[in-house]
Coordinates of C-alpha atoms in Angstrom, one line a residue:
X1 CA 77.0 -45.9 20.2
X2 CA 78.5 -45.5 23.5
X3 CA 76.4 -43.6 26.1
X4 CA 77.6 -40.3 27.5
X5 CA 78.5 -40.2 30.9
X6 CA 77.5 -37.6 33.5
X7 CA 80.7 -35.6 34.8
X8 CA 81.1 -35.2 38.6
X9 CA 79.1 -32.4 40.5
X10 CA 82.6 -30.6 41.3
X11 CA 83.2 -30.2 37.6
X12 CA 83.0 -26.8 36.2
X13 CA 81.4 -27.8 33.2
X14 CA 78.6 -30.4 32.5
X15 CA 78.8 -32.9 29.7
X16 CA 75.5 -33.4 27.9
X17 CA 73.8 -36.9 28.7
X18 CA 71.3 -38.9 26.6
X19 CA 67.9 -39.0 28.7
X20 CA 68.2 -43.0 28.5
X21 CA 71.6 -42.9 29.8
X22 CA 71.7 -40.6 32.8
X23 CA 72.7 -41.7 36.2
X24 CA 69.9 -43.2 38.4
X25 CA 68.6 -40.5 40.8
X26 CA 66.3 -40.0 43.7
X27 CA 63.3 -39.2 41.6
X28 CA 64.0 -42.5 39.5
X29 CA 63.4 -44.3 42.6
X30 CA 60.6 -42.3 44.0
X31 CA 58.4 -42.9 40.7
X32 CA 59.0 -46.6 41.0
X33 CA 58.1 -46.4 44.5
X34 CA 54.9 -44.5 43.6
X35 CA 53.7 -47.5 41.3
X36 CA 54.1 -49.9 44.1
X37 CA 50.6 -49.0 45.2
X38 CA 48.8 -50.5 42.3
X39 CA 50.5 -54.0 42.6
X40 CA 50.5 -54.0 46.2
X41 CA 46.8 -53.3 46.2
X42 CA 46.1 -55.8 43.4
X43 CA 48.1 -58.6 45.4
X44 CA 46.1 -57.7 48.4
X45 CA 42.7 -57.5 47.0
X46 CA 43.1 -61.2 45.4
X47 CA 44.5 -62.7 48.7
X48 CA 41.9 -61.0 50.9
X49 CA 38.7 -61.9 48.8
X50 CA 39.9 -65.6 48.8
X51 CA 39.9 -65.3 52.6
X52 CA 36.8 -63.3 52.9
X53 CA 34.7 -65.6 50.8
X54 CA 35.1 -68.6 53.2
X55 CA 33.2 -66.3 55.8
X56 CA 30.8 -64.4 53.2
X57 CA 29.8 -67.5 51.5
X58 CA 27.8 -69.2 54.5
X59 CA 26.7 -65.9 55.8
X60 CA 25.3 -64.8 52.5
X61 CA 24.2 -68.4 51.3
X62 CA 26.4 -68.1 48.0
X63 CA 26.7 -70.8 45.3
X64 CA 29.8 -71.7 43.7
X65 CA 28.8 -69.4 40.7
X66 CA 28.5 -66.3 43.2
X67 CA 31.8 -67.3 44.7
X68 CA 33.6 -67.3 41.2
X69 CA 32.0 -64.1 40.1
X70 CA 32.9 -62.3 43.5
X71 CA 36.4 -63.8 43.2
X72 CA 36.8 -62.6 39.4
X73 CA 35.0 -59.2 39.8
X74 CA 38.2 -57.2 40.5
X75 CA 39.9 -59.0 37.4
X76 CA 37.0 -57.9 35.4
X77 CA 37.2 -54.3 36.4
X78 CA 40.9 -54.4 35.9
X79 CA 40.2 -55.2 32.3
X80 CA 37.8 -52.3 31.9
X81 CA 40.0 -49.8 33.8
X82 CA 43.4 -50.9 32.1
X83 CA 42.1 -50.8 28.3
X84 CA 40.0 -47.6 28.6
X85 CA 42.4 -45.6 30.8
X86 CA 45.3 -46.9 28.9
X87 CA 43.6 -45.5 25.7
X88 CA 42.7 -42.1 27.3
X89 CA 46.3 -41.7 28.9
X90 CA 47.9 -41.6 25.3
X91 CA 45.3 -38.7 24.5
X92 CA 45.0 -37.0 27.6
X93 CA 48.5 -37.7 29.5
X94 CA 49.3 -39.9 32.2
X95 CA 49.8 -37.6 35.4
X96 CA 46.1 -36.7 36.1
X97 CA 44.5 -40.2 35.8
X98 CA 47.4 -41.7 37.6
X99 CA 46.2 -39.3 40.6
X100 CA 42.4 -40.0 40.3
X101 CA 42.5 -43.9 40.0
X102 CA 43.4 -44.4 43.7
X103 CA 40.7 -42.0 44.9
X104 CA 38.3 -44.6 43.2
X105 CA 39.9 -47.4 45.0
X106 CA 39.9 -45.7 48.4
X107 CA 36.4 -44.9 48.1
X108 CA 34.9 -48.2 46.8
X109 CA 37.2 -50.2 49.2
X110 CA 35.6 -48.1 52.1
X111 CA 32.0 -48.9 50.9
X112 CA 32.6 -52.6 50.9
X113 CA 32.3 -52.5 54.8
X114 CA 28.5 -51.7 54.4
X115 CA 27.4 -54.1 51.7
X116 CA 24.3 -56.1 52.3
X117 CA 24.3 -58.5 49.5
X118 CA 26.4 -60.2 46.7
X119 CA 25.4 -57.8 43.9
X120 CA 26.6 -54.7 45.8
X121 CA 29.7 -56.4 46.7
X122 CA 30.3 -57.5 43.1
X123 CA 29.6 -53.7 41.8
X124 CA 32.2 -52.2 44.5
X125 CA 34.9 -54.9 43.5
X126 CA 34.3 -53.8 39.8
X127 CA 35.1 -50.5 40.7
X128 CA 38.2 -51.4 42.7
X129 CA 39.3 -53.5 39.8
X130 CA 38.9 -50.4 37.5
X131 CA 41.1 -48.2 39.5
X132 CA 43.8 -50.9 39.8
X133 CA 43.6 -51.6 36.1
X134 CA 43.9 -47.8 35.3
X135 CA 46.9 -47.7 37.4
X136 CA 48.5 -51.0 35.7
X137 CA 48.2 -49.1 32.2
X138 CA 49.7 -45.8 33.9
X139 CA 52.4 -46.8 36.3
X140 CA 54.4 -49.1 34.2
X141 CA 54.2 -46.7 31.3
X142 CA 55.4 -43.7 33.5
X143 CA 58.3 -45.7 35.1
X144 CA 59.4 -46.9 31.8
X145 CA 59.4 -43.3 30.4
X146 CA 61.4 -41.7 33.4
X147 CA 63.9 -44.6 34.2
X148 CA 67.4 -44.9 32.3
X149 CA 67.4 -48.1 30.1
X150 CA 70.2 -49.9 32.3
X151 CA 67.8 -50.0 35.3
X152 CA 64.3 -50.1 33.7
X153 CA 64.3 -53.9 33.9
X154 CA 65.0 -54.1 37.5
X155 CA 62.8 -51.4 38.7
X156 CA 59.7 -52.4 36.6
X157 CA 60.3 -55.9 37.8
X158 CA 60.0 -54.8 41.4
X159 CA 56.6 -53.7 40.7
X160 CA 55.6 -57.2 40.5
X161 CA 57.4 -58.1 43.5
X162 CA 55.2 -55.6 45.4
X163 CA 52.2 -57.8 44.3
X164 CA 53.5 -60.7 46.0
X165 CA 54.3 -58.7 49.1
X166 CA 50.4 -57.5 49.1
X167 CA 49.3 -61.1 48.4
X168 CA 51.2 -62.4 51.6
X169 CA 50.2 -59.5 53.8
X170 CA 46.4 -60.4 53.0
X171 CA 47.3 -64.1 53.9
X172 CA 48.9 -63.4 57.4
X173 CA 46.5 -60.6 58.2
X174 CA 43.2 -62.4 56.6
X175 CA 44.0 -65.6 58.4
X176 CA 44.3 -63.7 61.6
X177 CA 41.2 -61.7 61.4
X178 CA 39.1 -64.4 59.7
X179 CA 39.5 -66.4 63.0
X180 CA 37.2 -63.9 64.6
X181 CA 34.5 -65.1 62.2
X182 CA 31.1 -63.4 61.9
X183 CA 31.5 -60.0 60.2
X184 CA 35.4 -60.2 60.2
X185 CA 35.0 -60.4 56.4
X186 CA 33.8 -56.8 56.5
X187 CA 37.0 -55.6 58.2
X188 CA 39.1 -57.7 55.9
X189 CA 37.6 -55.9 52.9
X190 CA 37.7 -52.4 54.6
X191 CA 41.6 -52.8 55.3
X192 CA 42.2 -52.5 51.5
X193 CA 41.3 -49.0 51.8
X194 CA 44.4 -47.9 53.8
X195 CA 47.0 -48.5 51.2
X196 CA 44.9 -46.7 48.9
X197 CA 44.6 -43.5 50.9
X198 CA 48.4 -43.8 51.6
X199 CA 49.3 -44.1 47.9
X200 CA 46.8 -41.3 47.0
X201 CA 48.4 -38.9 49.4
X202 CA 52.1 -39.4 48.4
X203 CA 51.3 -39.2 44.8
X204 CA 50.7 -35.5 44.9
X205 CA 53.2 -33.4 42.8
X206 CA 53.8 -36.3 40.3
X207 CA 55.0 -34.8 36.9
X208 CA 53.8 -35.5 33.6
X209 CA 55.8 -37.9 31.4
X210 CA 58.1 -35.5 29.2
X211 CA 58.3 -38.2 26.5
X212 CA 54.4 -37.7 26.3
X213 CA 54.7 -33.9 26.4
X214 CA 57.2 -34.0 23.7
X215 CA 55.3 -36.1 21.4
X216 CA 52.4 -33.7 21.5
X217 CA 54.6 -30.7 21.1
X218 CA 54.8 -29.4 24.4
X219 CA 58.5 -28.9 24.6
X220 CA 58.5 -26.2 26.9
X221 CA 56.8 -28.3 29.7
X222 CA 58.8 -31.2 28.9
X223 CA 61.9 -29.4 29.1
X224 CA 61.0 -27.9 32.6
X225 CA 60.0 -31.6 33.9
X226 CA 63.4 -32.9 32.7
X227 CA 65.4 -30.3 34.3
X228 CA 63.7 -30.3 37.5
X229 CA 63.4 -34.0 37.9
X230 CA 66.2 -35.6 35.8
X231 CA 68.6 -32.7 35.5
X232 CA 70.1 -30.0 33.5
X233 CA 72.6 -32.2 32.0
X234 CA 70.4 -34.0 29.8
X235 CA 70.8 -33.3 26.1
X236 CA 67.1 -32.1 25.5
X237 CA 67.2 -31.1 21.9
X238 CA 68.5 -34.7 21.2
X239 CA 65.7 -36.1 23.3
X240 CA 63.0 -34.0 21.7
X241 CA 64.3 -34.9 18.2
X242 CA 63.8 -38.6 19.2
X243 CA 60.2 -38.3 20.4
X244 CA 58.8 -35.6 18.0
X245 CA 56.6 -37.6 15.4
X246 CA 55.0 -36.1 12.5
X247 CA 51.7 -38.4 12.8
X248 CA 49.7 -39.4 15.6
X249 CA 49.2 -43.3 15.7
X250 CA 45.9 -44.5 16.4
X251 CA 44.5 -47.4 18.7
X252 CA 44.0 -49.7 15.6
X253 CA 47.6 -49.4 14.9
X254 CA 48.3 -51.8 17.8
X255 CA 46.9 -54.4 15.3
X256 CA 48.6 -53.1 12.3
X257 CA 51.4 -54.4 10.3
X258 CA 54.1 -52.6 12.5
X259 CA 52.8 -53.8 15.8
X260 CA 50.4 -56.9 15.4
X261 CA 53.1 -59.2 16.4
X262 CA 54.1 -57.5 19.6
X263 CA 50.5 -57.1 20.6
X264 CA 49.5 -60.8 19.8
X265 CA 52.8 -61.9 21.8
X266 CA 52.0 -59.7 24.8
X267 CA 48.4 -60.6 24.9
X268 CA 49.1 -64.4 24.7
X269 CA 52.2 -64.3 26.9
X270 CA 50.5 -62.7 29.7
X271 CA 47.3 -64.5 29.4
X272 CA 49.0 -68.1 29.7
X273 CA 50.9 -66.7 32.6
X274 CA 48.4 -65.3 34.8
X275 CA 45.3 -67.7 34.1
X276 CA 46.7 -70.4 35.9
X277 CA 48.3 -68.0 38.6
X278 CA 45.3 -66.2 39.6
X279 CA 42.9 -69.4 39.3
X280 CA 45.0 -71.4 41.5
X281 CA 45.7 -68.9 44.0
X282 CA 42.3 -67.0 44.3
X283 CA 41.3 -70.8 45.5
X284 CA 44.6 -71.8 47.2
X285 CA 42.8 -73.7 50.1
X286 CA 40.6 -75.6 47.7
X287 CA 43.8 -76.8 45.8
X288 CA 45.8 -77.6 48.7
X289 CA 42.8 -79.8 50.0
X290 CA 43.0 -81.7 46.6
X291 CA 46.5 -82.7 47.4
X292 CA 45.8 -83.6 50.9
X293 CA 47.4 -80.4 52.5
X294 CA 44.4 -78.4 53.2
X295 CA 44.4 -74.6 54.4
X296 CA 44.3 -75.8 58.1
X297 CA 47.8 -76.7 57.9
X298 CA 49.5 -73.4 58.6
X299 CA 53.1 -74.6 57.9
X300 CA 52.0 -75.6 54.3
X301 CA 50.3 -72.3 53.6
X302 CA 53.4 -70.3 55.2
X303 CA 55.9 -72.5 52.9
X304 CA 53.9 -71.4 49.9
X305 CA 54.0 -67.8 50.8
X306 CA 57.6 -68.0 51.6
X307 CA 58.3 -69.6 48.1
X308 CA 56.0 -66.8 46.7
X309 CA 58.3 -64.0 48.3
X310 CA 61.6 -65.8 47.4
X311 CA 60.4 -66.2 43.9
X312 CA 59.4 -62.5 43.7
X313 CA 62.9 -61.6 45.0
X314 CA 64.6 -64.0 43.1
X315 CA 63.0 -62.9 39.8
X316 CA 64.6 -59.5 40.2
X317 CA 67.9 -61.1 39.9
X318 CA 66.8 -63.3 37.0
X319 CA 65.3 -60.0 35.0
X320 CA 68.7 -58.3 35.4
X321 CA 71.0 -61.2 34.5
X322 CA 68.9 -63.1 31.8
X323 CA 67.4 -62.0 28.5
X324 CA 63.8 -61.3 28.4
X325 CA 63.2 -64.0 25.6
X326 CA 65.2 -66.7 27.6
X327 CA 63.3 -66.2 30.9
X328 CA 60.2 -66.2 29.4
X329 CA 60.6 -69.4 27.4
X330 CA 62.4 -71.3 30.2
X331 CA 59.9 -70.2 33.1
X332 CA 57.0 -71.6 30.9
X333 CA 58.6 -74.8 30.5
X334 CA 59.4 -75.2 34.1
X335 CA 55.9 -74.4 35.1
X336 CA 54.4 -76.8 32.8
X337 CA 56.8 -79.8 33.9
X338 CA 56.1 -78.8 37.8
X339 CA 52.1 -78.7 37.4
X340 CA 51.6 -81.6 34.9
X341 CA 52.4 -84.2 37.4
X342 CA 49.7 -82.9 39.9
X343 CA 47.0 -82.7 37.2
X344 CA 48.1 -86.4 35.9
X345 CA 48.6 -88.1 39.3
X346 CA 46.9 -86.0 41.7
X347 CA 46.4 -89.2 44.3
X348 CA 50.4 -89.5 44.4
X349 CA 52.1 -88.9 47.8
X350 CA 52.0 -85.3 49.2
X351 CA 55.7 -85.7 49.6
X352 CA 56.0 -85.7 45.8
X353 CA 53.2 -83.3 44.8
X354 CA 53.9 -80.4 47.4
X355 CA 57.6 -79.8 46.4
X356 CA 56.5 -80.0 42.9
X357 CA 53.8 -77.2 43.8
X358 CA 56.3 -75.2 45.7
X359 CA 58.5 -75.3 42.4
X360 CA 55.6 -74.0 40.3
X361 CA 55.0 -71.5 43.1
X362 CA 58.5 -70.0 43.1
X363 CA 58.9 -70.1 39.1
X364 CA 55.3 -68.4 38.6
X365 CA 56.3 -65.6 41.2
X366 CA 59.7 -65.2 39.5
X367 CA 58.6 -65.0 36.1
X368 CA 55.7 -62.6 36.8
X369 CA 58.0 -60.0 37.4
X370 CA 58.2 -59.7 33.4
X371 CA 54.7 -58.7 33.5
X372 CA 55.6 -55.3 34.3
X373 CA 58.9 -55.1 32.3
X374 CA 57.8 -56.5 28.9
X375 CA 54.7 -54.5 27.9
X376 CA 56.2 -51.2 28.1
X377 CA 59.1 -52.1 26.0
X378 CA 57.0 -53.4 23.2
X379 CA 55.2 -50.3 22.1
X380 CA 56.4 -46.7 21.2
X381 CA 55.5 -43.8 23.2
X382 CA 52.5 -42.8 21.3
X383 CA 50.8 -46.2 21.8
X384 CA 52.9 -47.2 25.0
X385 CA 49.9 -46.6 27.6
X386 CA 47.3 -47.9 25.2
X387 CA 49.4 -51.0 24.4
X388 CA 50.3 -51.6 28.2
X389 CA 46.6 -51.1 29.1
X390 CA 45.3 -53.7 26.3
X391 CA 47.8 -56.3 27.6
X392 CA 46.9 -55.8 31.2
X393 CA 43.3 -55.5 30.6
X394 CA 43.3 -58.6 28.5
X395 CA 45.2 -60.6 30.8
X396 CA 42.5 -60.0 33.6
X397 CA 39.9 -61.0 31.3
X398 CA 41.7 -64.3 30.9
X399 CA 42.3 -64.4 34.6
X400 CA 38.7 -63.6 35.5
X401 CA 37.6 -66.3 33.5
X402 CA 40.0 -68.9 34.9
X403 CA 39.0 -67.6 38.3
X404 CA 35.2 -68.0 37.6
X405 CA 35.4 -71.4 36.1
X406 CA 37.9 -73.0 38.6
X407 CA 35.3 -73.9 41.3
X408 CA 32.9 -74.8 38.7
X409 CA 35.3 -77.1 36.7
X410 CA 36.5 -78.8 40.3
X411 CA 32.7 -79.6 40.9
X412 CA 31.8 -80.6 37.2
X413 CA 35.0 -82.1 35.5
X414 CA 37.3 -82.8 38.8
X415 CA 40.3 -81.8 40.0
X416 CA 42.8 -83.8 37.8
X417 CA 41.2 -82.6 34.2
X418 CA 41.3 -78.9 35.6
X419 CA 44.8 -79.1 36.5
X420 CA 45.9 -80.7 33.2
X421 CA 43.9 -78.0 31.4
X422 CA 46.0 -75.2 33.1
X423 CA 49.3 -77.1 32.3
X424 CA 48.1 -76.9 28.7
X425 CA 47.8 -73.3 29.0
X426 CA 51.4 -73.0 29.9
X427 CA 52.4 -75.2 27.3
X428 CA 50.8 -72.6 24.9
X429 CA 52.7 -70.0 26.6
X430 CA 56.1 -71.6 25.9
X431 CA 55.3 -72.1 22.2
X432 CA 53.9 -68.7 21.5
X433 CA 57.1 -67.3 23.4
X434 CA 59.5 -69.4 21.3
X435 CA 57.8 -68.2 18.2
X436 CA 57.2 -64.6 18.7
X437 CA 59.1 -63.2 22.0
X438 CA 61.4 -60.3 21.1
X439 CA 64.4 -59.3 22.8
X440 CA 63.9 -56.0 24.4
X441 CA 66.8 -55.9 27.3
X442 CA 68.6 -52.7 27.0
X443 CA 66.2 -51.1 24.5
X444 CA 66.2 -47.5 24.2
X445 CA 62.6 -46.3 24.1
X446 CA 61.3 -44.6 21.2

C-alpha cells in the first residue's frame, strides 16, 4: 500500500496522511533529542565510575569484589528500573514517568559527593541506575510511537550514539580531573548531576503517546496530541482504528505463543552484545594493560575513544542502509573474529592485538545502535513499554554480572580464558540471531 503524502502548505486543501507516513517535523526531532539524556547519562555514568574507582579503591580500601559491585551497581539498578517502570508505563502512561525518572537521577547524583563508605555509594548508584533504566523503557518507546517509520530506525539509532558521546565525555573529563588525586572522585561523580538537571528541565511539556491514549480508549486526548504535535493532516480515524484493541494484553503474554520468540530473541541478542561491551569498557585500563598498552598511554586510549565515536556515527548509516537482521548477524561475527585472537594469543605483538581491538571497538559501537532500534519494533503498543523494559532490564543484569565477574575472573582464571569466554558469548549471539532475528525494517507499528 503506498503511503499518502502531505500536500504543500500553500494548498487550499489538505490530503489525509497516515500517522506512520507523515513528513518528519520539529517535534519528531525534539522528542528524540529529549531522549538523548538517558543514553548520554548511562555512557557518562559507566565511563566515570571506571575512572573514579582508581581513586576510590585505595582511599576506601576496596577489594576486587567491592570494585566489581560498584562498577555493576548502576547496571543492577537499570534492570530494576527498566522492568518495573516498563510494566507501569503500559498501564499508567509514559509521560509522567518520563519526567520523574531524571529527578531521581539528579538527586542521587548530587548525594554521591557526600558518601563516606562503599555501601552508601552502592545504594546511590543503584538509584541512579533505576532512573536510567526507567528512561530506557520510556524513551525509545515514546520515540518509536511518535516518529514516522521511514525515519524510526535512524532516530532510534541516534540514541545509542549519544551513549558513546557520554562515555567519551567521561573519559576526557574524568582523566583530567583524576589527575588532581585525593577527593577528585567526588567531583567526578557529582558532575553526572548536571546533564540530569538539564534533561529534567527541557522535558517539561512533553505530551503523552497518542498510541497509548488510543489503546486506552482516550480518543479525545489522543486527537488533541496528534493535531498539536503531528498535524491536522493526519487521518486520525484510521490511526485510531488501527490501535483500538478489544482486549488488554497482560505482561505474561510476552512469553505466550504470539510473542515468546521475539522476547527470547530480544533478551539473548541484547545480552550477548552488551555483556562483553560493558565488562571490557568498565575496566578498560585493566584490559589495555593485559595487551601491553596500559591506561597511561594516552594515545591508545584516545584512539579507542575515537573508534567508539566513529563506530557510533557509522552505525547510524549502517542501520539506515542494512536490514536489521543482516546487521545483527554480521556484527556478531565480526566482533567474535576480532576478539578471539586476543583471548587465544594474548602474548602476541601489540601491533597485532591493538588493531584487532580497534576493529572490535568500532563494530561493537556501530552494532549497539540496534539496542534502541530493535526492541520497540518487536512488540505491539499494549506491550511495547513492558517488552522494551524487560529487554533493557535483563540486558543490564547480564552486564552487571559480567562487570562484577571480570576483575574476579582476571584474578582467578586469567586474562586469556576470560577473553575466550566473552568471545563465546558473541558467538552465541550470532547463532541466536541467525535462528530467530526477525526483519522489522520499515515495519508499521501496531
